[in-house]
Short mmCIF file of C-alpha atoms and ligand atoms in Angstrom, two decimals:
data_model
loop_
_atom_site.label_atom_id
_atom_site.label_comp_id
_atom_site.label_asym_id
_atom_site.label_seq_id
_atom_site.Cartn_x
_atom_site.Cartn_y
_atom_site.Cartn_z
CA UNK A 263 0.00 0.00 0.00
CA UNK A 264 1.11 3.55 -0.72
CA UNK A 265 1.09 5.44 2.56
CA UNK A 266 -1.57 8.14 2.53
CA UNK A 267 -0.12 11.57 1.94
CA UNK A 268 -1.74 13.06 5.05
CA UNK A 269 0.24 10.69 7.29
CA UNK A 270 3.26 12.95 7.03
CA UNK A 271 1.37 15.50 9.11
CA UNK A 272 1.05 13.12 12.05
CA UNK A 273 3.61 12.29 14.71
CA UNK A 274 3.60 8.60 13.90
CA UNK A 275 5.09 7.60 17.26
CA UNK A 276 2.17 9.25 19.09
CA UNK A 277 -0.48 7.16 17.33
CA UNK A 278 -2.79 5.45 18.12
CA UNK A 279 -4.33 8.51 19.69
CA UNK A 280 -5.86 8.48 23.14
CA UNK A 281 -9.44 9.24 22.02
CA UNK A 282 -12.14 6.67 22.79
CA UNK A 283 -13.33 4.13 20.21
CA UNK A 284 -15.79 5.94 17.94
CA UNK A 285 -14.82 9.47 19.06
CA UNK A 286 -15.18 12.04 16.28
CA UNK A 287 -12.08 14.05 17.12
CA UNK A 288 -9.91 11.93 14.82
CA UNK A 289 -12.15 12.81 11.88
CA UNK A 290 -11.96 16.54 12.54
CA UNK A 291 -8.18 16.22 12.84
CA UNK A 292 -8.13 14.34 9.54
CA UNK A 293 -10.13 17.14 7.90
CA UNK A 294 -7.61 19.70 9.15
CA UNK A 295 -4.61 17.91 7.67
CA UNK A 296 -6.53 17.34 4.43
CA UNK A 297 -7.11 21.10 4.22
CA UNK A 298 -3.50 21.91 5.09
CA UNK A 299 -2.33 19.57 2.35
CA UNK A 300 -4.80 20.95 -0.18
CA UNK A 301 -3.67 24.50 0.57
CA UNK A 302 -0.01 23.46 0.48
CA UNK A 303 0.88 25.07 3.81
CA UNK A 304 4.54 24.38 4.62
CA UNK A 305 4.86 22.25 7.73
CA UNK A 306 7.53 24.50 9.26
CA UNK A 307 5.51 27.66 8.73
CA UNK A 308 2.29 26.35 10.20
CA UNK A 309 1.55 26.44 13.90
CA UNK A 310 -1.19 24.47 15.63
CA UNK A 311 -2.40 25.98 18.87
CA UNK A 312 -4.90 24.27 21.16
CA UNK A 313 -6.48 24.82 24.55
CA UNK A 314 -7.42 22.07 26.99
CA UNK A 315 -9.84 19.19 26.51
CA UNK A 316 -10.03 15.92 24.59
CA UNK A 317 -10.25 17.90 21.34
CA UNK A 318 -7.28 20.06 22.25
CA UNK A 319 -5.09 16.99 22.51
CA UNK A 320 -5.05 16.97 18.71
CA UNK A 321 -2.06 19.32 18.65
CA UNK A 322 0.06 16.61 20.25
CA UNK A 323 -0.52 14.25 17.32
CA UNK A 324 0.21 16.76 14.60
CA UNK A 325 3.70 17.22 13.19
CA UNK A 326 3.99 21.01 13.07
CA UNK A 327 5.17 23.55 15.58
CA UNK A 328 2.46 22.99 18.14
CA UNK A 329 1.41 24.69 21.32
CA UNK A 330 -0.92 23.04 23.84
CA UNK A 331 -1.88 26.00 26.00
CA UNK A 332 -4.12 26.72 28.99
CA UNK A 333 -7.86 26.05 29.14
CA UNK A 334 -9.73 28.63 27.04
CA UNK A 335 -6.55 30.49 26.11
CA UNK A 336 -5.63 29.12 22.70
CA UNK A 337 -6.83 32.23 20.84
CA UNK A 338 -4.70 34.72 22.86
CA UNK A 339 -1.61 32.51 22.46
CA UNK A 340 -2.33 32.24 18.73
CA UNK A 341 -2.81 36.01 18.50
CA UNK A 342 0.63 36.49 20.04
CA UNK A 343 2.19 34.10 17.54
CA UNK A 344 0.54 35.82 14.60
CA UNK A 345 1.66 39.26 15.82
CA UNK A 346 5.22 38.15 16.46
CA UNK A 347 5.57 36.43 13.09
CA UNK A 348 2.84 37.33 10.59
CA UNK A 349 4.33 34.93 8.03
CA UNK A 350 3.12 31.93 9.99
CA UNK A 351 -0.17 30.17 9.30
CA UNK A 352 -1.82 29.81 12.67
CA UNK A 353 -4.52 27.21 13.24
CA UNK A 354 -6.39 26.93 16.51
CA UNK A 355 -8.05 23.74 17.76
CA UNK A 356 -10.52 24.21 20.58
CA UNK A 357 -13.49 22.47 22.20
CA UNK A 358 -16.96 23.86 22.77
CA UNK A 359 -16.21 24.31 26.47
CA UNK A 360 -12.74 25.67 25.79
CA UNK A 361 -14.01 28.14 23.21
CA UNK A 362 -17.42 29.28 24.45
CA UNK A 363 -17.25 28.81 28.25
CA UNK A 364 -13.91 29.54 29.89
CA UNK A 365 -12.53 31.03 26.66
CA UNK A 366 -15.67 32.89 25.62
CA UNK A 367 -14.22 36.36 25.98
CA UNK A 368 -11.08 35.50 24.09
CA UNK A 369 -13.27 34.04 21.37
CA UNK A 370 -15.45 37.12 20.86
CA UNK A 371 -12.50 39.51 21.00
CA UNK A 372 -10.51 37.37 18.59
CA UNK A 373 -13.46 37.73 16.21
CA UNK A 374 -13.73 41.46 16.89
CA UNK A 375 -10.03 42.01 16.23
CA UNK A 376 -10.20 39.92 13.09
CA UNK A 377 -6.84 38.28 13.81
CA UNK A 378 -5.78 36.15 10.85
CA UNK A 379 -6.36 32.78 12.51
CA UNK A 380 -8.26 29.69 11.46
CA UNK A 381 -10.15 28.45 14.50
CA UNK A 382 -11.72 25.01 14.40
CA UNK A 383 -14.07 24.33 17.29
CA UNK A 384 -14.69 20.62 17.84
CA UNK A 385 -18.27 20.72 19.13
CA UNK A 386 -19.26 17.57 20.97
CA UNK A 387 -21.83 19.49 23.04
CA UNK A 388 -20.22 18.43 26.32
CA UNK A 389 -17.08 18.64 28.46
CA UNK A 390 -15.63 15.35 27.31
CA UNK A 391 -12.32 15.27 29.13
CA UNK A 392 -13.71 15.88 32.59
CA UNK A 393 -16.51 13.35 32.28
CA UNK A 394 -19.56 14.99 30.78
CA UNK A 395 -20.43 18.27 32.44
CA UNK A 396 -22.77 20.43 30.38
CA UNK A 397 -21.18 23.04 28.13
CA UNK A 398 -22.68 26.23 26.70
CA UNK A 399 -23.50 24.27 23.52
CA UNK A 400 -25.34 21.38 25.19
CA UNK A 401 -28.85 21.39 23.69
CA UNK A 402 -31.94 21.73 25.88
CA UNK A 403 -33.12 18.69 27.83
CA UNK A 404 -29.90 16.72 27.46
CA UNK A 405 -28.56 14.79 30.41
CA UNK A 406 -25.14 15.78 31.69
CA UNK A 407 -23.38 15.21 35.01
CA UNK A 408 -24.18 18.82 35.89
CA UNK A 409 -27.79 18.54 34.65
CA UNK A 410 -29.05 15.17 35.92
CA UNK A 411 -32.67 16.20 35.14
CA UNK A 412 -31.80 17.67 31.77
CA UNK A 413 -30.38 21.02 30.68
CA UNK A 414 -32.77 23.89 31.19
CA UNK A 415 -30.75 26.69 29.62
CA UNK A 416 -30.71 27.38 25.89
CA UNK A 417 -27.46 26.57 24.11
CA UNK A 418 -25.16 29.00 22.34
CA UNK A 419 -24.91 28.81 18.58
CA UNK A 420 -21.18 29.43 18.29
CA UNK A 421 -21.46 30.36 14.60
CA UNK A 422 -23.98 33.08 15.46
CA UNK A 423 -21.62 34.41 18.12
CA UNK A 424 -18.70 34.46 15.67
CA UNK A 425 -20.78 36.29 13.04
CA UNK A 426 -22.09 38.85 15.53
CA UNK A 427 -18.66 39.40 17.05
CA UNK A 428 -16.98 40.19 13.74
CA UNK A 429 -15.38 37.04 12.36
CA UNK A 430 -14.81 37.29 8.61
CA UNK A 431 -15.35 33.63 7.70
CA UNK A 432 -17.85 31.40 9.49
CA UNK A 433 -18.95 27.88 8.63
CA UNK A 434 -20.08 24.59 10.07
CA UNK A 435 -19.76 20.95 9.12
CA UNK A 436 -19.59 17.58 10.85
CA UNK A 437 -17.34 14.61 11.44
CA UNK A 438 -19.48 12.61 9.02
CA UNK A 439 -18.95 15.18 6.26
CA UNK A 440 -15.14 14.94 6.42
CA UNK A 441 -14.48 16.25 2.91
CA UNK A 442 -16.96 19.10 3.29
CA UNK A 443 -15.40 19.98 6.62
CA UNK A 444 -11.95 19.99 5.00
CA UNK A 445 -13.24 22.27 2.27
CA UNK A 446 -14.55 24.79 4.80
CA UNK A 447 -11.30 24.69 6.76
CA UNK A 448 -9.45 25.34 3.50
CA UNK A 449 -11.64 28.38 2.82
CA UNK A 450 -10.92 29.52 6.36
CA UNK A 451 -7.19 29.21 5.70
CA UNK A 452 -7.60 31.29 2.52
CA UNK A 453 -9.42 34.05 4.38
CA UNK A 454 -7.07 36.74 5.68
CA UNK A 455 -8.81 37.36 8.98
CA UNK A 456 -10.56 35.49 11.76
CA UNK A 457 -12.08 32.30 10.40
CA UNK A 458 -14.31 30.18 12.56
CA UNK A 459 -15.32 26.68 11.61
CA UNK A 460 -17.55 24.62 13.86
CA UNK A 461 -16.95 20.90 13.46
CA UNK A 462 -19.67 18.75 14.98
CA UNK A 463 -18.01 15.68 16.49
CA UNK A 464 -19.47 12.79 18.41
CA UNK A 465 -18.53 11.95 21.98
CA UNK A 466 -20.07 8.53 22.52
CA UNK A 467 -18.47 8.17 25.96
CA UNK A 468 -19.31 11.23 28.03
CA UNK A 469 -22.37 12.37 26.07
CA UNK A 470 -23.78 9.67 23.82
CA UNK A 471 -24.05 7.01 26.49
CA UNK A 472 -25.85 9.23 29.00
CA UNK A 473 -28.31 10.42 26.38
CA UNK A 474 -28.84 7.04 24.73
CA UNK A 475 -27.57 8.26 21.41
CA UNK A 476 -25.93 4.96 20.61
CA UNK A 477 -22.44 4.25 19.32
CA UNK A 478 -20.11 6.64 17.55
CA UNK A 479 -21.43 5.24 14.27
CA UNK A 480 -25.04 5.88 15.35
CA UNK A 481 -24.16 9.44 16.26
CA UNK A 482 -22.58 9.92 12.83
CA UNK A 483 -25.69 8.54 11.14
CA UNK A 484 -27.61 11.18 13.03
CA UNK A 485 -25.26 13.86 11.64
CA UNK A 486 -25.72 12.46 8.16
CA UNK A 487 -29.51 12.55 8.51
CA UNK A 488 -29.96 15.87 10.28
CA UNK A 489 -27.34 18.15 8.72
CA UNK A 490 -28.69 20.09 5.73
CA UNK A 491 -26.57 22.02 3.24
CA UNK A 492 -27.25 25.74 3.64
CA UNK A 493 -28.71 26.18 0.16
CA UNK A 494 -31.33 23.50 0.88
CA UNK A 495 -31.84 24.74 4.44
CA UNK A 496 -32.80 28.20 3.21
CA UNK A 497 -35.66 26.69 1.22
CA UNK A 498 -36.91 24.52 4.09
CA UNK A 499 -40.20 25.63 5.71
CA UNK A 500 -39.97 26.15 9.47
CA UNK A 501 -41.79 22.91 10.38
CA UNK A 502 -39.36 20.85 8.26
CA UNK A 503 -36.39 22.40 10.09
CA UNK A 504 -37.31 20.66 13.35
CA UNK A 505 -34.46 18.46 14.50
CA UNK A 506 -32.24 19.53 11.62
CA UNK A 507 -29.40 22.00 11.40
CA UNK A 508 -27.65 23.83 8.55
CA UNK A 509 -24.06 23.20 7.45
CA UNK A 510 -21.93 25.17 5.02
CA UNK A 511 -20.33 28.60 4.83
CA UNK A 512 -22.58 31.08 6.64
CA UNK A 513 -20.56 34.24 6.18
CA UNK A 514 -17.61 35.63 4.32
CA UNK A 515 -16.71 39.31 4.34
CA UNK A 516 -13.69 41.48 3.59
CA UNK A 517 -12.39 43.41 6.58
CA UNK A 518 -8.81 44.50 7.20
CA UNK A 519 -7.12 42.00 9.49
CA UNK A 520 -5.55 42.82 12.85
CA UNK A 521 -1.91 42.63 11.70
CA UNK A 522 -2.51 45.05 8.84
CA UNK A 523 -4.30 47.61 10.99
CA UNK A 524 -1.65 47.24 13.66
CA UNK A 525 1.13 47.92 11.17
CA UNK A 526 -0.71 51.02 10.03
CA UNK A 527 -1.01 52.10 13.62
CA UNK A 528 2.73 51.65 14.14
CA UNK A 529 3.38 53.83 11.06
CA UNK A 530 0.99 56.49 12.28
CA UNK A 531 2.71 56.57 15.63
CA UNK A 532 6.11 56.87 13.91
CA UNK A 533 7.29 53.56 15.29
CA UNK A 534 9.66 51.07 13.69
CA UNK A 535 8.54 47.68 12.55
CA UNK B 287 -10.84 -6.15 -6.52
CA UNK B 288 -9.62 -4.23 -3.49
CA UNK B 289 -6.55 -4.58 -1.36
CA UNK B 290 -7.08 -3.87 2.33
CA UNK B 291 -4.43 -2.59 4.69
CA UNK B 292 -5.54 -2.71 8.30
CA UNK B 293 -3.23 -1.23 10.88
CA UNK B 294 -4.33 -3.33 13.82
CA UNK B 295 -2.34 -1.36 16.35
CA UNK B 296 -4.50 1.64 15.51
CA UNK B 297 -7.90 -0.04 15.17
CA UNK B 298 -10.14 0.34 18.22
CA UNK B 299 -13.02 -1.74 16.91
CA UNK B 300 -15.45 1.18 17.00
CA UNK B 301 -17.44 -0.25 14.08
CA UNK B 302 -17.80 3.01 12.16
CA UNK B 303 -16.31 1.47 9.01
CA UNK B 304 -18.58 -1.55 9.43
CA UNK B 305 -21.67 0.65 9.83
CA UNK B 306 -20.99 2.78 6.77
CA UNK B 307 -19.82 0.08 4.38
CA UNK B 308 -22.58 -0.21 1.77
CA UNK B 309 -21.64 -3.81 0.98
CA UNK B 310 -21.29 -5.36 4.42
CA UNK B 311 -17.67 -6.29 3.77
CA UNK B 312 -16.27 -5.65 7.22
CA UNK B 313 -16.65 -7.14 10.69
CA UNK B 314 -15.11 -6.42 14.07
CA UNK B 315 -13.82 -9.51 15.90
CA UNK B 316 -13.96 -10.42 19.58
CA UNK B 317 -10.65 -8.66 20.15
CA UNK B 318 -12.06 -5.38 18.74
CA UNK B 319 -10.12 -5.50 15.48
CA UNK B 320 -11.70 -5.07 12.12
CA UNK B 321 -11.38 -7.58 9.27
CA UNK B 322 -12.48 -7.62 5.66
CA UNK B 323 -14.53 -10.81 5.83
CA UNK B 324 -16.19 -10.48 2.41
CA UNK B 325 -13.48 -8.70 0.40
CA UNK B 326 -14.94 -9.96 -2.89
CA UNK B 327 -18.02 -7.80 -2.30
CA UNK B 328 -16.03 -4.58 -1.92
CA UNK B 329 -16.77 -1.91 -4.51
CA UNK B 330 -13.85 0.27 -3.48
CA UNK B 331 -16.00 3.22 -2.49
CA UNK B 332 -13.52 4.28 0.19
CA UNK B 333 -16.16 5.12 2.82
CA UNK B 334 -14.51 2.92 5.45
CA UNK B 335 -11.15 4.61 4.97
CA UNK B 336 -12.62 8.11 4.89
CA UNK B 337 -14.73 7.69 8.02
CA UNK B 338 -12.27 5.78 10.21
CA UNK B 339 -11.36 8.19 13.01
CA UNK B 340 -8.23 6.21 13.80
CA UNK B 341 -6.48 6.06 10.41
CA UNK B 342 -6.54 2.29 10.70
CA UNK B 343 -8.11 1.01 7.48
CA UNK B 344 -7.00 1.67 3.92
CA UNK B 345 -8.45 0.35 0.70
CA UNK B 346 -6.70 0.39 -2.63
CA UNK B 347 -8.72 -0.39 -5.67
CA UNK B 348 -6.81 -2.53 -8.13
CA UNK B 349 -7.88 -2.55 -11.73
CA UNK B 350 -8.59 -6.03 -13.10
CA UNK B 351 -5.42 -6.22 -15.12
CA UNK B 352 -3.13 -5.23 -12.25
CA UNK B 353 -4.86 -7.70 -9.99
CA UNK B 354 -4.08 -10.68 -12.21
C1 LIG C 705 -8.43 26.60 34.28
C2 LIG C 705 -9.01 25.22 34.15
N1 LIG C 705 -10.25 24.98 34.55
C3 LIG C 705 -10.79 23.74 34.43
C4 LIG C 705 -10.05 22.73 33.89
C5 LIG C 705 -10.66 21.34 33.79
N2 LIG C 705 -11.03 21.01 32.44
C6 LIG C 705 -10.21 20.30 31.62
S1 LIG C 705 -10.87 19.99 30.12
C7 LIG C 705 -12.30 20.78 30.55
C8 LIG C 705 -13.48 20.88 29.62
C9 LIG C 705 -13.19 20.52 28.22
O1 LIG C 705 -14.35 20.58 27.47
P1 LIG C 705 -14.30 20.98 25.94
O2 LIG C 705 -13.53 22.22 25.76
O3 LIG C 705 -15.69 20.99 25.43
O4 LIG C 705 -13.43 19.85 25.27
P2 LIG C 705 -13.69 18.28 25.08
O5 LIG C 705 -12.95 17.59 26.18
O6 LIG C 705 -15.16 18.03 25.11
O7 LIG C 705 -13.11 18.00 23.75
C10 LIG C 705 -12.23 21.30 31.84
C11 LIG C 705 -13.32 22.02 32.51
C12 LIG C 705 -8.74 23.02 33.45
N3 LIG C 705 -7.96 22.10 32.88
N4 LIG C 705 -8.24 24.27 33.60
S1 LIG C 706 -14.56 11.37 26.28
FE1 LIG C 706 -15.71 11.86 24.44
S2 LIG C 706 -14.54 13.53 23.46
FE2 LIG C 706 -13.20 12.57 24.96
S3 LIG C 706 -12.05 11.04 23.78
FE3 LIG C 706 -13.83 9.99 24.68
S4 LIG C 706 -15.41 10.10 23.09
FE4 LIG C 706 -13.84 11.61 22.55
S1 LIG C 707 -13.48 2.66 11.83
FE1 LIG C 707 -11.28 2.39 12.10
S2 LIG C 707 -10.98 2.07 14.31
FE2 LIG C 707 -13.17 1.80 13.89
S3 LIG C 707 -13.37 -0.42 13.56
FE3 LIG C 707 -13.07 0.48 11.53
S4 LIG C 707 -10.84 0.40 11.20
FE4 LIG C 707 -11.18 0.05 13.40
S1 LIG C 708 -14.28 0.42 0.19
FE1 LIG C 708 -16.51 0.64 0.42
S2 LIG C 708 -17.33 -1.35 -0.11
FE2 LIG C 708 -15.15 -1.64 0.25
S3 LIG C 708 -15.03 -2.23 2.39
FE3 LIG C 708 -14.74 -0.01 2.32
S4 LIG C 708 -16.79 0.81 2.65
FE4 LIG C 708 -17.04 -1.35 2.09
#
């Protein structure tokens, strides 16, 4: 067999990865390296930055310059990297808890600043690593260890937050739609500004089991059957949208990125760069 | 005709490849490792490879001539 070309982006000695059987994180990680390969990003000019969580462990398996940071803080670290060396391609891997709970402020201000980062949020709708506490993206009425009678608070839609906060590329796909997800990540890489891609991933262990959602494969079948491409979604009447969700690119806009405006500011202030 | 490469050390027996194979080619054994039990039925669609979260199964489609 010819070794698959994406294997060169993995730290072979670190595999098999630690994720549970059927966990979707491996598929989101695969989509990222597919996009990196497609876009031809040089391995030594690409930095992967992650926070803390099962999803954030991805950086440890990827053969780039990688930074596994503090919980919720991947975006500020990545911002520092991009400011210090604008030539680098900076990709952030974060979880739904990492990004929208403890890291929520960093997330919205990263969007507002329009830092040229590609942020991929692995959304498993739960805190996987710590055993299934509810996250801000846990849907209503789901069972979690912190909501034994079901969640009673409405979830965040992280894509809506990113759009409202000023991100310049926003999209969503799922672990089942690996190629589609890779395509969106590639478009995020192309965008010079803050790109946010939500990747739905299954957590059969800390979420699926408690909510009787079945195996990892069952959870992926659910993604296959309930995700609707945006163009079709827009034509769906409200009653047909029940239990379904849109995937695709939701927003793309041209706004000067943080590095460019910062350089202009340095010039205006008569500084040296 | 397909040639399967299964990296057993990576396979966790999750059954995703089994569930999405349209031709029922694959099975997970008692030790949680996948096997191509009906390789002759494989149509080389690549779903198993694409959807394996563990980079454990690879399928190469051989054309008839090369397979001889
Ligand atoms: C400052 C701090 N607070 C809390 C924790 C404990 N902790 C580790 S991972 C995690 C949640 C991870 O959830 P998520 O970001 O959704 O990632 P997942 O594990 O689901 O991929 C928490 C609360 C921590 N490591 N650091
Ligand atoms: S706990 Fe959930 S998110 Fe974490 S590795 Fe297991 S399946 Fe994946
Ligand atoms: S999808 Fe991958 S890890 Fe799961 S059973 Fe198939 S080969 Fe093994
Ligand atoms: S290539 Fe397609 S038909 Fe062949 S084993 Fe894989 S999923 Fe089944």
